[in-house]
Every structure is written in structure tokens, then in C-alpha cells.
Coordinates of C-alpha atoms and ligand atoms in Angstrom, one line a residue:
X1 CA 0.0 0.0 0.0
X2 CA 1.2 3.4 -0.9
X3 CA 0.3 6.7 0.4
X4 CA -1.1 9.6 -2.4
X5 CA 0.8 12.5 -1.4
X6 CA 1.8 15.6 1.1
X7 CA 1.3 19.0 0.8
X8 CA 2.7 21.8 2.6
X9 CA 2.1 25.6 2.4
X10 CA 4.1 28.7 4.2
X11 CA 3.7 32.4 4.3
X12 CA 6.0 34.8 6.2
X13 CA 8.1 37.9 5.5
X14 CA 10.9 36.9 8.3
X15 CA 12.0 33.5 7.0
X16 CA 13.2 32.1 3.8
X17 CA 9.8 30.9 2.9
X18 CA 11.3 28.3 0.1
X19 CA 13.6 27.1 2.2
X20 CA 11.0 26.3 4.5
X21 CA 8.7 24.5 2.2
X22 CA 11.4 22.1 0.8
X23 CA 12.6 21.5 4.3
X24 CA 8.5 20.6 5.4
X25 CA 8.7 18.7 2.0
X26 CA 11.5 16.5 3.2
X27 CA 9.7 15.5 6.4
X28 CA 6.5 14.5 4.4
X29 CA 8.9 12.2 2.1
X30 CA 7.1 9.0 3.4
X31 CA 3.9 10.5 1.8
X32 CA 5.5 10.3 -1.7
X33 CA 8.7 9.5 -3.7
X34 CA 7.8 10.1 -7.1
X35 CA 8.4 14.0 -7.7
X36 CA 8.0 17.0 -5.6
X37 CA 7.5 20.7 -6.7
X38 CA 7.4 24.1 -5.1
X39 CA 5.6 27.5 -6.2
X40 CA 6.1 30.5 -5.1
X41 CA 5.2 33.8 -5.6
X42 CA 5.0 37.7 -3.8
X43 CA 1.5 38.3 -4.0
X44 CA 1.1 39.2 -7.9
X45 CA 0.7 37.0 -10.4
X46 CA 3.9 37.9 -12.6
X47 CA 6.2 37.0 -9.8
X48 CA 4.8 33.6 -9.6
X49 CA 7.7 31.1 -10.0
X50 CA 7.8 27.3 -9.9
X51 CA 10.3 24.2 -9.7
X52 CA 9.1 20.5 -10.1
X53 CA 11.2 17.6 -10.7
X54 CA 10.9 13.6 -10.3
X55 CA 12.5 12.2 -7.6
X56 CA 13.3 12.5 -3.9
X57 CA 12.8 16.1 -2.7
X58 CA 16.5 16.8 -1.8
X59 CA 17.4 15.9 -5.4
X60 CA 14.9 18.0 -7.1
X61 CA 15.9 21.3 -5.6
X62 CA 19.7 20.4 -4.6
X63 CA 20.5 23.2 -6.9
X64 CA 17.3 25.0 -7.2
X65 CA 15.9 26.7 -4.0
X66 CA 18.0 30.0 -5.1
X67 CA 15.6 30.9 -7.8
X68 CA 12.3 30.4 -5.5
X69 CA 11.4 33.6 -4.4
X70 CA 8.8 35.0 -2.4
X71 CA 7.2 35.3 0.6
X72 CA 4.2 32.8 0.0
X73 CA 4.4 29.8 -1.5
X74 CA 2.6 25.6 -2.0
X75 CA 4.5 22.6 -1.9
X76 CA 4.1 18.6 -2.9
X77 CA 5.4 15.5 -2.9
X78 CA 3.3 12.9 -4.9
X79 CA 2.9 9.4 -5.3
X80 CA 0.8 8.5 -8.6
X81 CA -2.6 7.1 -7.6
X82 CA -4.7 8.6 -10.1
X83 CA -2.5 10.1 -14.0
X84 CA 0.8 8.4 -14.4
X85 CA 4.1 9.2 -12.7
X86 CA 5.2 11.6 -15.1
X87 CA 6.4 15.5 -14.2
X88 CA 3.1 16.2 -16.2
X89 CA 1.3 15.2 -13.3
X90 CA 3.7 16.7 -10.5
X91 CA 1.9 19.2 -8.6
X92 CA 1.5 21.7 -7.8
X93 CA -0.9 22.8 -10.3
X94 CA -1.0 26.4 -12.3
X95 CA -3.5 27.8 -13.8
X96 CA -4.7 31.6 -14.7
X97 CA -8.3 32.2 -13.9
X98 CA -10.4 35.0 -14.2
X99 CA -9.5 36.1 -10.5
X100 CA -5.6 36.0 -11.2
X101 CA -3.4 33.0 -10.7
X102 CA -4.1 30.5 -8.6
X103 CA -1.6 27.3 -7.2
X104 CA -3.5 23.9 -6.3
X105 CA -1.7 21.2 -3.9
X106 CA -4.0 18.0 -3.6
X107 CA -3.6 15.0 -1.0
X108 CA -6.5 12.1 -1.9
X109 CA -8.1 11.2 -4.3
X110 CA -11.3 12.1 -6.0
X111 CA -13.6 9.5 -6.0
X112 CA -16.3 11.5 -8.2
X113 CA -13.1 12.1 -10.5
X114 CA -14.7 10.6 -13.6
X115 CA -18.1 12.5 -13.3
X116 CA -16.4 15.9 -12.9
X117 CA -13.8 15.2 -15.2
X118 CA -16.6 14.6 -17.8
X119 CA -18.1 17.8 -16.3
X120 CA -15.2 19.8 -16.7
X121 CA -14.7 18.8 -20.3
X122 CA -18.3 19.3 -21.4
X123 CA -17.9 23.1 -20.0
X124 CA -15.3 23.4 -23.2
X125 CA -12.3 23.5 -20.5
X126 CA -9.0 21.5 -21.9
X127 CA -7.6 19.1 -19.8
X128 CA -3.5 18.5 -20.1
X129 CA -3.4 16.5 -17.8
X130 CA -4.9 12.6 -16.3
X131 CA -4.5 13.9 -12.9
X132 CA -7.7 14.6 -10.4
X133 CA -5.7 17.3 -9.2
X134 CA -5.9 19.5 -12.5
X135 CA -9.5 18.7 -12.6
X136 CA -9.8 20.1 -9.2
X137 CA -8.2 23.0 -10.3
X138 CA -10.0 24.0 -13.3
X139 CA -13.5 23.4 -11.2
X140 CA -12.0 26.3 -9.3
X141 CA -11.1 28.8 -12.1
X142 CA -14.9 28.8 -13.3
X143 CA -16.9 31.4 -11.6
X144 CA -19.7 30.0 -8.9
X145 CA -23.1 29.6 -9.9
X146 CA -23.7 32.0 -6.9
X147 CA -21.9 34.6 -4.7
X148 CA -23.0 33.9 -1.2
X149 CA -20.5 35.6 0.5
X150 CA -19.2 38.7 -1.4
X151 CA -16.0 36.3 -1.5
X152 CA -15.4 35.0 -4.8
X153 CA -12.8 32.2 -4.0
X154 CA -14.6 31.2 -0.8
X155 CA -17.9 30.8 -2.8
X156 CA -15.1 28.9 -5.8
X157 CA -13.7 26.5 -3.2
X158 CA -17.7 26.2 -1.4
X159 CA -18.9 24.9 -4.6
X160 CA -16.1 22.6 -5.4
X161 CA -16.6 20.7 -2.0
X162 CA -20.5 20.9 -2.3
X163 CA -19.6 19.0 -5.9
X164 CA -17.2 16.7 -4.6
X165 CA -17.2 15.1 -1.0
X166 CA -14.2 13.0 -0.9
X167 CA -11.1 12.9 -0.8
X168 CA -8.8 16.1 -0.7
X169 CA -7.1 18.2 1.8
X170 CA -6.2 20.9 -0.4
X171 CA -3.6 23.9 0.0
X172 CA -4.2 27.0 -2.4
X173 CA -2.6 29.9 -3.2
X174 CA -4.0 32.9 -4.5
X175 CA -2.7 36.5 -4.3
X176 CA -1.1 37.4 -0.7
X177 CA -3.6 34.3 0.6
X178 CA -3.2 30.9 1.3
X179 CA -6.5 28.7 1.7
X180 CA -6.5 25.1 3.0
X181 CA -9.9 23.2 2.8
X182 CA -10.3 19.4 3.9
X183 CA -12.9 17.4 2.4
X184 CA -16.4 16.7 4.8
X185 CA -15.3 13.0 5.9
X186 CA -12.1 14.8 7.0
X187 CA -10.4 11.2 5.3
X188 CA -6.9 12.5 5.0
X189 CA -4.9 14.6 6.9
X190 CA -4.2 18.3 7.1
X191 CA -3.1 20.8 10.0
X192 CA -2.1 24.5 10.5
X193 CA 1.3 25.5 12.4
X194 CA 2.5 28.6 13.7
X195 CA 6.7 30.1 13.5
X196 CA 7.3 32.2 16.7
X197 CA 10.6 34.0 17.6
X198 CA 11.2 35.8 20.8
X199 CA 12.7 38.9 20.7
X200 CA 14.0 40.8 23.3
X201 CA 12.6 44.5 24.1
X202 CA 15.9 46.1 25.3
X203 CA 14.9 48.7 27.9
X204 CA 13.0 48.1 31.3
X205 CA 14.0 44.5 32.5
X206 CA 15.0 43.8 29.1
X207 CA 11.2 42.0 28.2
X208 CA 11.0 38.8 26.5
X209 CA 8.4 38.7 23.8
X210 CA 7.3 36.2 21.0
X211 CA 6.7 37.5 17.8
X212 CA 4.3 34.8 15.2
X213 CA 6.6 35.2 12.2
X214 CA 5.2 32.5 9.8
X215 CA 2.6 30.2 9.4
X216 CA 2.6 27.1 7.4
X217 CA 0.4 24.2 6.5
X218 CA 1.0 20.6 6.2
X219 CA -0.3 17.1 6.2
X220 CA 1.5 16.1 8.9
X221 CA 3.1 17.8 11.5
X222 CA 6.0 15.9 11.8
X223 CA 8.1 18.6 10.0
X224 CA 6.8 20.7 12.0
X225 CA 10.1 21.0 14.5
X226 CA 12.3 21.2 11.4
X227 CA 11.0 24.5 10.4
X228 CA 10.8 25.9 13.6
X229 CA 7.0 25.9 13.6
X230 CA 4.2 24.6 16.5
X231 CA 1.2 23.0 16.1
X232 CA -1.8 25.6 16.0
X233 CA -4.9 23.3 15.0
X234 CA -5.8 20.6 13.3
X235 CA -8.0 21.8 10.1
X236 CA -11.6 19.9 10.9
X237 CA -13.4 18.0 8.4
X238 CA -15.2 20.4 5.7
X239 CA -12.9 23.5 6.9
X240 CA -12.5 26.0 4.2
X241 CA -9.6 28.2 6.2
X242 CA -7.9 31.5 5.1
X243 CA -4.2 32.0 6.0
X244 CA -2.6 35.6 5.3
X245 CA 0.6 37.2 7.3
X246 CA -1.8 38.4 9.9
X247 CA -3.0 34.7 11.0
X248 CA -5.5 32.2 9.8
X249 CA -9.7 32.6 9.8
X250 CA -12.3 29.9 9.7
X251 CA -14.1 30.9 6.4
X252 CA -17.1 27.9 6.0
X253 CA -17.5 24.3 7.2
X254 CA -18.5 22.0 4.4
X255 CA -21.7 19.5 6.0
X256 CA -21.6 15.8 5.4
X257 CA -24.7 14.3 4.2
X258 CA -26.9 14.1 6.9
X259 CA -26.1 11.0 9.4
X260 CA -22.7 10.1 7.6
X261 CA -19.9 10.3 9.8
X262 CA -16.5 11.6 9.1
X263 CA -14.2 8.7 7.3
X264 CA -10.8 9.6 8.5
X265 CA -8.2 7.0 6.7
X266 CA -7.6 4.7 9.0
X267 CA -4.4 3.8 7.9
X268 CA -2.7 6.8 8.8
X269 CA -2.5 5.7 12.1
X270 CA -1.7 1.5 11.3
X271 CA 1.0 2.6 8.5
X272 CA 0.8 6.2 6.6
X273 CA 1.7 8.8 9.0
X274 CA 5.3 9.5 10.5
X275 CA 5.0 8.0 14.3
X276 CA 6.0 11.8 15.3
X277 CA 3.5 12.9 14.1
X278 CA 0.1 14.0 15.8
X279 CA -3.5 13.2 14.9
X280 CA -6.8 13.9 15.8
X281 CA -4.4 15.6 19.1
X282 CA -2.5 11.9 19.7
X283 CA 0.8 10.9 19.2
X284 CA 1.0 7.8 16.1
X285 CA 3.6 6.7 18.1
X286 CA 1.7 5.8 20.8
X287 CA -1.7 5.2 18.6
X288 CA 0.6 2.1 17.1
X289 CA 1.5 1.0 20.5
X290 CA -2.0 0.4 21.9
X291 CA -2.9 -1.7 18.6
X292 CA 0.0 -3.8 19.7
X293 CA -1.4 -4.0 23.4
X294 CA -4.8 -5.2 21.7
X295 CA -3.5 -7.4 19.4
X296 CA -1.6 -9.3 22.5
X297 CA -4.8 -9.6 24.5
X298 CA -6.5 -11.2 21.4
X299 CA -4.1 -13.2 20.1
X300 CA -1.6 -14.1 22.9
X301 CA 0.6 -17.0 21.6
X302 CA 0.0 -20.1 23.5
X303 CA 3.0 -21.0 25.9
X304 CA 4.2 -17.7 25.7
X305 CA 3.4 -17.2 30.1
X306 CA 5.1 -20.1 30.4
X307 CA 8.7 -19.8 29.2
X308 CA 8.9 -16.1 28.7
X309 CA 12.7 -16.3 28.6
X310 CA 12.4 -19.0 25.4
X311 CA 10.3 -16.1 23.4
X312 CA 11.3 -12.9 21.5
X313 CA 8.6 -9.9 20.4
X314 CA 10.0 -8.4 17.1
X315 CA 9.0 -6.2 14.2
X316 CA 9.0 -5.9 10.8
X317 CA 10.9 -2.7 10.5
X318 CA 9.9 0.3 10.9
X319 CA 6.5 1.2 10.7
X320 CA 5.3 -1.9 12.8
X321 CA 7.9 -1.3 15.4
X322 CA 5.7 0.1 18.2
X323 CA 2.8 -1.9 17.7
X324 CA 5.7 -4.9 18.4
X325 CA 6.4 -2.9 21.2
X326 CA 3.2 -2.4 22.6
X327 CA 2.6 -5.8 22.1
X328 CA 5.7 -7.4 24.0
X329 CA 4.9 -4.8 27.1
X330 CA 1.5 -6.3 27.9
X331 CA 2.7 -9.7 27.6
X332 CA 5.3 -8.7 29.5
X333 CA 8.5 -10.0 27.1
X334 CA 11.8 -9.0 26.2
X335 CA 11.1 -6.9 22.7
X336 CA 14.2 -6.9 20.6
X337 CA 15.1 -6.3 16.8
X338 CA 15.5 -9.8 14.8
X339 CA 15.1 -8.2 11.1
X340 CA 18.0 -5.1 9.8
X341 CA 16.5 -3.3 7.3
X342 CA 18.8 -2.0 4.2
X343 CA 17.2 1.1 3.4
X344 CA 19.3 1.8 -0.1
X345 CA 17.0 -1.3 -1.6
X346 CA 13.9 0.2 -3.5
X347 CA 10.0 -0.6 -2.8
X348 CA 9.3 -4.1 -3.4
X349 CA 6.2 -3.4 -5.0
X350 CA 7.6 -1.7 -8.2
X351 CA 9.2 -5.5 -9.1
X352 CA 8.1 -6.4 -12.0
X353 CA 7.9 -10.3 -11.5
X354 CA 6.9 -12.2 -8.1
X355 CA 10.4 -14.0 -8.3
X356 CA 12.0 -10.7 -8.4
X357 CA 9.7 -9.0 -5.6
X358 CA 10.9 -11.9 -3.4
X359 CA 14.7 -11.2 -4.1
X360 CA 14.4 -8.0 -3.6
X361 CA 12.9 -8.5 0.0
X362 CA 15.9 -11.0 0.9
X363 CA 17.9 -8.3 0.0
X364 CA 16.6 -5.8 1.9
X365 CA 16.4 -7.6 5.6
X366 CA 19.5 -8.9 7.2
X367 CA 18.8 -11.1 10.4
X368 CA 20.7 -10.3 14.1
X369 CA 21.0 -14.0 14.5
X370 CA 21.6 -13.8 18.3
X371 CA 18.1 -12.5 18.7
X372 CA 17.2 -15.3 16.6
X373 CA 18.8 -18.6 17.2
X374 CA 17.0 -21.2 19.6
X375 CA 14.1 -18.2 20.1
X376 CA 10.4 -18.5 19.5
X377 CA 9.8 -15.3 17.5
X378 CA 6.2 -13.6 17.5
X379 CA 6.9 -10.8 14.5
X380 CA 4.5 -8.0 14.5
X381 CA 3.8 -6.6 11.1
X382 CA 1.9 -3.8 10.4
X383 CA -0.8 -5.4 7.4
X384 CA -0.3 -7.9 5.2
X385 CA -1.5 -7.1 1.5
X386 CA 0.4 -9.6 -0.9
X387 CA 2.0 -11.3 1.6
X388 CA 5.3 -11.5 -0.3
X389 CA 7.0 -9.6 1.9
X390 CA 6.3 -11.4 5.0
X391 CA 7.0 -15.4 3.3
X392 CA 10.9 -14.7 2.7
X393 CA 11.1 -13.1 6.5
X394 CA 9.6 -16.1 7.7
X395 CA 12.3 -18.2 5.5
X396 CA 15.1 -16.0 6.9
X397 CA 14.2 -16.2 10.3
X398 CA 13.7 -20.0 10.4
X399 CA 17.0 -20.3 8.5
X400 CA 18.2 -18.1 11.4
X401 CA 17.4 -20.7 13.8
X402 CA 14.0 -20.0 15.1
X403 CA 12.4 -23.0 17.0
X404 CA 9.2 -20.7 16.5
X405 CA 7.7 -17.6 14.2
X406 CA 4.2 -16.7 14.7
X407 CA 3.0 -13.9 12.9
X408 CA 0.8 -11.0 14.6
X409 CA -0.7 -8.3 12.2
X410 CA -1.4 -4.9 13.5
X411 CA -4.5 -4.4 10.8
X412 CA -7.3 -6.7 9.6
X413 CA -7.0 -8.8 6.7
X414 CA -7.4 -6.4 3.8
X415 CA -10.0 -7.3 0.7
X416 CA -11.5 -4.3 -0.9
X417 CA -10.0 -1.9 -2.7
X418 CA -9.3 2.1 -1.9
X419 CA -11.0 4.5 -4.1
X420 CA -9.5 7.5 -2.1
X421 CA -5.9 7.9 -2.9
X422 CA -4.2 4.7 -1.6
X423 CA -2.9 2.0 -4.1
X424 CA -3.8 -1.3 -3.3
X425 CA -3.6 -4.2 -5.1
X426 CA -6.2 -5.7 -7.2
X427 CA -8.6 -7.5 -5.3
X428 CA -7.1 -10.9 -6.5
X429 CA -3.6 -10.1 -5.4
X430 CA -4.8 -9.3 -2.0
X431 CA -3.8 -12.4 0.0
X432 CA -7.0 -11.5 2.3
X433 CA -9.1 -13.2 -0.5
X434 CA -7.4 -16.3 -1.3
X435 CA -7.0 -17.6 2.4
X436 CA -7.9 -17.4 5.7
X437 CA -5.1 -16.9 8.9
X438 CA -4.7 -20.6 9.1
X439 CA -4.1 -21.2 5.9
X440 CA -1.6 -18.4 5.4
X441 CA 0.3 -19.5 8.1
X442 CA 1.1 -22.8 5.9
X443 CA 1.2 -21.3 3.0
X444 CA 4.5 -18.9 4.4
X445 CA 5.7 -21.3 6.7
X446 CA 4.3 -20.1 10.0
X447 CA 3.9 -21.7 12.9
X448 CA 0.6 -19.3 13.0
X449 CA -0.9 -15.5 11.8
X450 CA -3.0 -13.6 13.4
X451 CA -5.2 -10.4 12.5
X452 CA -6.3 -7.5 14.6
X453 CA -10.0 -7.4 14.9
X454 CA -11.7 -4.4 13.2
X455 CA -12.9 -3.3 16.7
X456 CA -9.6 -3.8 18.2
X457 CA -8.1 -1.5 15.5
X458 CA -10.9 0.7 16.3
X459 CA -11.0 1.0 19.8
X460 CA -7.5 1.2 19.5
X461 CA -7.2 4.4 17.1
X462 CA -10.2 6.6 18.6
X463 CA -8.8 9.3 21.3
X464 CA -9.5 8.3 24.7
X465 CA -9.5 12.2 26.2
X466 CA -10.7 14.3 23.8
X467 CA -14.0 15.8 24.9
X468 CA -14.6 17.3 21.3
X469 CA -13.9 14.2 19.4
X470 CA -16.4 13.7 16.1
X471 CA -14.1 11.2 14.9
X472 CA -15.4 8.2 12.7
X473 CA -13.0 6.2 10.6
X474 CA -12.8 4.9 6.9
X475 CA -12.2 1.2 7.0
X476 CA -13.8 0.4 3.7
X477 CA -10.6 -1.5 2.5
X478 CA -11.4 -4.0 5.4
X479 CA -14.7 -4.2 6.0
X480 CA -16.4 -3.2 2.2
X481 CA -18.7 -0.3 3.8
X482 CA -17.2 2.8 2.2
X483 CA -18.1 6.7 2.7
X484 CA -19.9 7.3 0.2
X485 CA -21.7 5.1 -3.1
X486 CA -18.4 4.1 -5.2
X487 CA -20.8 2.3 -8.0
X488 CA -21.6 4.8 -10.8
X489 CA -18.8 7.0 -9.8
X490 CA -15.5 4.9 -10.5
Ligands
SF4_501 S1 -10.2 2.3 1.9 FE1 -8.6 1.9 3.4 S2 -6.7 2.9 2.7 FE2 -8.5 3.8 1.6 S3 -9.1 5.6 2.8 FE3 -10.3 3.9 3.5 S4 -9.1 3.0 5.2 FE4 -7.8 4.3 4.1

């Protein structure tokens, strides 16, 4: 499974707002490898300028930050889910309109893309592009059907979201402005930071006072520390906000059909998200830990009470790591690192052939045999979607000298495919579908596999504290019961 994108937005006159943006891009590198871009611009539409490249973001603008000036400006790093990986498709997006330029960074993915594609097209606006993003784009160059608000691109951005309900969280730049808007079912992420500096008043007791310099918006806020920034708010689900040099407003709430809940991705917390970052006001981190602490009270391997010096807790690294952790605390034994991981071998999943896939996984683990030899290993792994990552594990752990390897999988078995901006496999390749737990365990050569329950994963994710939690979660890729009607819209 691979994540759809990042986005990040900054405007400030103190810092080097480029700078900023490519170093909030890097932290949001998990979200996407294929290309990244930056636009920036001073407020008017002749001094908007724009770098995009394929690649890692360090490589795209190793020797182009210099040109980016300006003291507002849009960010992304994409991975393809909808339009091919091509720099066509690299965001963000440019376009004049009648109100001036705009910039358009998307995260998700449009399930109503083919209906509004079609309606975009029938309007007599071009497309250049495959890419939901551009569609979202053009939808807001056209002028509303009606001014509400005596505020053209809050009444643009309004009727976009009352066209399209999922999935986007959406930075855009327009003139000195930047807006960020997150769909109604609030499915992926999006959050607003603040840059302070504290300056000192010389004179009478030499008086410390901080200064909000910057603000910048993000999909995450793990890069948040990197650029010097703090977490202000989370955007909320149907937010339309305004962001200028003078702070941020609350502009509209977009409504969900009536009795829908929101659809936040679950898998943000299982596997998307940085484990430093917050959402929904919790730490991932820990998020990932109590699914581990579930998982061990319902699936406990048998024997483990007894001979709790026999048995090692491990991970698949790293994304699984404190769900192993979290596990091997409530059992209460010793966690430890079994598998090494070689992080200059690429994604598995871009192998062209199963054979190769495989190899490529053998190449990428290495084993720390001590932890290994004579243990039982339970290996916690965060889902299982082919399951050819997980089979040559098994083979090199057993090779290792594990007596035992029981898997333990921090998500339900997943069987439907994602319609919102996650690539999963086609419904036959999902593993899921063509056996059960016991039957996988053969088939990779486990002494057993076990799944999370939904409502484990569930119970697990929703904030325990938070008095003005409206949460609700998308699981459609596990349990087939998806936000809105997919049928006559993909
Ligand atoms: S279908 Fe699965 S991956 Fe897609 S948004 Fe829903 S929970 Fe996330």
C-alpha cells in the first residue's frame, strides 16, 4: 500500500519561505517518492515562479531553492494514484483564472473524479493533464453559480466541496492568501502551524516577547520542529480556512450528508503517517503502540506465560515497530530487533515479476542472529497485503534458527480496494481473498498468523480524552462499507 501525497504551504516575511517549504517537504517524504515541486510567488501573479522535478525532494531542488522567491508559496510530494508518474502530473498545479493565478496542492483522491472530469470537459475546459488534481483545479477557475459571500474564491472553493465530498485536503494559493480546505469526511490529513521568535525588548528589564513570524500548513506535522513551527490546530473536516501574514480565519465548514460520519483514513494511524506525528491531538507513536497492546490480548501465543525467557517480540521494520512494542509490554517480554532493514534497496512493490519481488525482499532484511537462534519469535507486522514480503522473513528467520515464528498483524485482513488515494492491489492479489489466517500460516511457513480485529483497531485508534472528538473512521478497504456510493462513480 502506498500513500497519495503531502502537501505543505508557508507564508511569512521573516523567513526564507522556500527554504521552509522544501525542508517541510522532506519531512513529508514518506507520503511520496515520485516528484516533488514548489511554487512560489509575492502576491502578484507575474512574480509567480515554480520548480518540479521527479525524484526525492533533496534531489529535485539540490541546486534550485536559489531561484524560488517570495514570501508565499505551495508545496508537494506525490505518489501516482490517479494520471501516471510523469512530471506532467507533478503538482502543484498552475493555472490563470479569471481572478488571477491560482496554485493547487491535492492529497487524496477524488472519488467522483470521472463524473467531474466529464463535467469539466463538457464546460469546453481543456484538460492536459490525467491527474484529479488539475481537474480540481479547473473546477475552481470557473466562476460560482452564486456569490453567497461577497468572497469570490470562498464561494469557488464552497462549490467545489458541495460537488465533490471526498477525498482532498487541499492547499491553495491565491494573491497574498493561502486557503487550505479538507474534504467533509475529514479522510486524509491536514493541519495548520504557527513560526514564533522571541525577541528581546531592550529597555526596562530587558522583556521577552514572542513574535508569530510565519505560518505554514502541512499534512502532517511531523516537520513541523524542522522548520521551527508549532502545532496551531488541526483543520476539521469540511474546513475551508484563510491563512494571510496576519493569521488564519475559519471561512465555512462544508456539511456531510446528513447522518454520515467523518471517514478519517484509518491507515494513517496502522501505517501512513510518521509516528512523530500528531493526529486527531495523539501521538501515532503511541496510537501504534495500543494496537500492539490489543492485538496481545487477542491473540496471545499459546506457551508464551510459560517460558517467557524462550520467546522474542520483534517487528517488521519500521512502521510496525511500536505496535511490536506495545505488544511485548502487555505480555510482558523482552522486545528486541530480529530483522536489519537496508534502506538503499527500493519498494518491493515496483518489481516487475513475483520472483523478483521476493529477491528483492531477501535483499533488503538482514537477520541479528543472536536474537534469533534457539528463540520463539512472535513478528508483528503492520498489514499484510500480498503477503510477499512477509513469506521470505519467515524463510530467513527460520533459517536463522527460530524454533518458532508466529505472525501477529497490527490491521485486519485487507480485501477491498481504496477509491480514495491509496494504491492497493487488485482484489485478486490481495492475499486476504485467497485464504484465511490458518491457511496463510502454511502457506508462508508459520507456525501461525493472526489479525487484529476491526474493533480492536478501532477502539485502539479513537482518542481516549478528547471531549470534542467527532471522529469516525474509513475502514472500507477492510470491512467493504465505504463513505460514500463508489458504483456509478468509479
Ligand atoms: S479504503 Fe482503506 S486505505 Fe482507503 S481511505 Fe479507507 S481505510 Fe484508508
Amino acid at each position: 500500500m502506498e500513500e497519495a501525497c503531502g502537501v505543505f504551504g508557508c507564508i511569512s516575511r521573516s523567513i526564507n519561505v522556500a527554504d521552509t517549504i522544501a525542508v517541510g517537504l522532506t519531512g513529508l517524504q514518506h507520503r511520496g517518492q515520485e516528484s516533488a515541486g514548489i511554487v512560489m510567488s509575492s502576491g502578484t501573479d507575474d512574480s509567480y515562479v515554480e520548480h518540479k522535478g521527479m525524484g526525492l525532494v533533496e534531489h529535485v531542488f539540490k541546486d534550485n531553492l536559489l531561484k524560488l522567491q517570495g514570501h508565499i508559496g505551495l508545496g508537494h510530494t506525490r505518489y501516482s494514484t490517479v494520471g501516471v508518474s510523469s512530471i506532467i502530473n507533478c503538482q502543484p498545479f498552475v493555472v490563470q483564472s479569471s481572478l488571477g493565478k491560482i496554485a493547487v496542492a491535492h492529497n487524496g483522491e477524488l472519488v467522483e473524479a470521472k463524473k467531474l472530469r466529464k463535467e469539466v470537459l463538457d464546460m469546453g475546459t481543456g484538460l492536459t493533464t490525467n491527474s484529479d488534481s488539475e481537474v480540481i483545479t479547473q473546477i475552481l477557475c470557473h466562476p460560482p453559480k452564486v456569490l453567497n459571500d461577497g468572497h469570490e474564491w470562498l464561494d469557488r472553493i464552497k462549490e467545489f466541496m458541495s460537488r465533490s465530498l471526498i477525498s482532498y485536503s487541499l492547499v491553495i494559493m491565491h494573491d497574498n492568501k493561502l486557503y487550505a480546505a479538507r474534504d467533509p469526511f475529514g479522510n486524509r490529513p491536514l493541519c495548520i502551524g504557527k513560526i514564533k521568535q522571541r525577541n528581546v525588548l531592550k529597555g526596562e528589564g530587558d522583556e521577552k516577547k514572542e513574535e508569530v513570524i510565519g505560518w505554514v500548513v502541512s499534512s502532517e506535522t511531523c516537520p513541523f520542529k524542522s522548520v521551527g513551527a508549532e502545532l496551531e490546530r488541526f483543520v476539521k473536516p469540511g474546513e475551508i480556512v484563510e491563512i494571510s501574514l496576519t493569521g488564519y480565519k475559519i471561512l465555512h465548514t462544508a456539511q456531510r450528508p446528513e447522518n454520515k460520519r467523518p471517514a478519517f483514513c484509518i491507515f494513517e494511524y496502522v501505517y501512513f503517517s510518521r509516528p512523530d506525528s500528531f493526529l486527531e491531538g495523539q501521538l501515532v507513536h503511541f496510537v501504534r503502540e495500543r494496537c500492539g497492546e490489543t492485538l496481545a490480548v487477542e491473540h496471545p501465543v499459546v506457551g508464551i506465560d510459560d517460558e517467557k525467557d524462550d520467546w522474542v517480540v520483534s517487528t517488521v521494520p519500521e512502521s510496525a515497530t511500536p505496535a511490536a512494542i506495545g505488544y511485548a509490554k502487555k505480555l510482558k517480554v523482552q522486545y528486541a530487533e530480529v530483522l536489519c532493514k537496508n534502506r538503499y534497496v527500493g519498494r518491493s512493490f515496483i518489481q516487475p515479476t513475483l520472483n523478483l519481488r521476493q529477491r528483492t525482499v531477501s535483499m533488503k532484511y538482514g537477520v541479528l542472529e543472536d536474537h534469533v537462534k534457539n528463540k520463539k519469535i512472535v513478528l508483528v507486522d503492520d498489514s499484510i497485503v500480498r503477503g510477499t514480503t512477509i513469506t521470505p522473513i519467515v524463510q530467513l528467520l527460520r533459517k536463522s534458527g527460530a524454533l518458532e515464528v508466529h505472525i501477529r498483524v497490527a490491521s485486519p485482513p485487507i480485501k477491498y480496494p481504496c477509491y480514495m488515494g491509496i494504491n492497493i492491489p487488485t482484489t485478486n492479489e490481495l492475499i486476504a481473498n485467497k485464504c484465511s489466517a490458518d491457511e496463510l500460516a502454511k502457506h508462508i511457513g508459520a507456525d501461525s498468523v493472526k489479525y487484529i480485529s476491526l474493533k480492536g483497531l478501532e477502539d485502539s485508534v479513537r482518542p481516549e480524552k478528547r471531549q470534542d472528538y467527532d471522529g469516525g473512521y474509513c475502514t472500507a478497504c477492510l470491512s467493504n462499507v465505504y463513505p460514500v456510493e463508489i458504483e456509478d462513480l468509479v
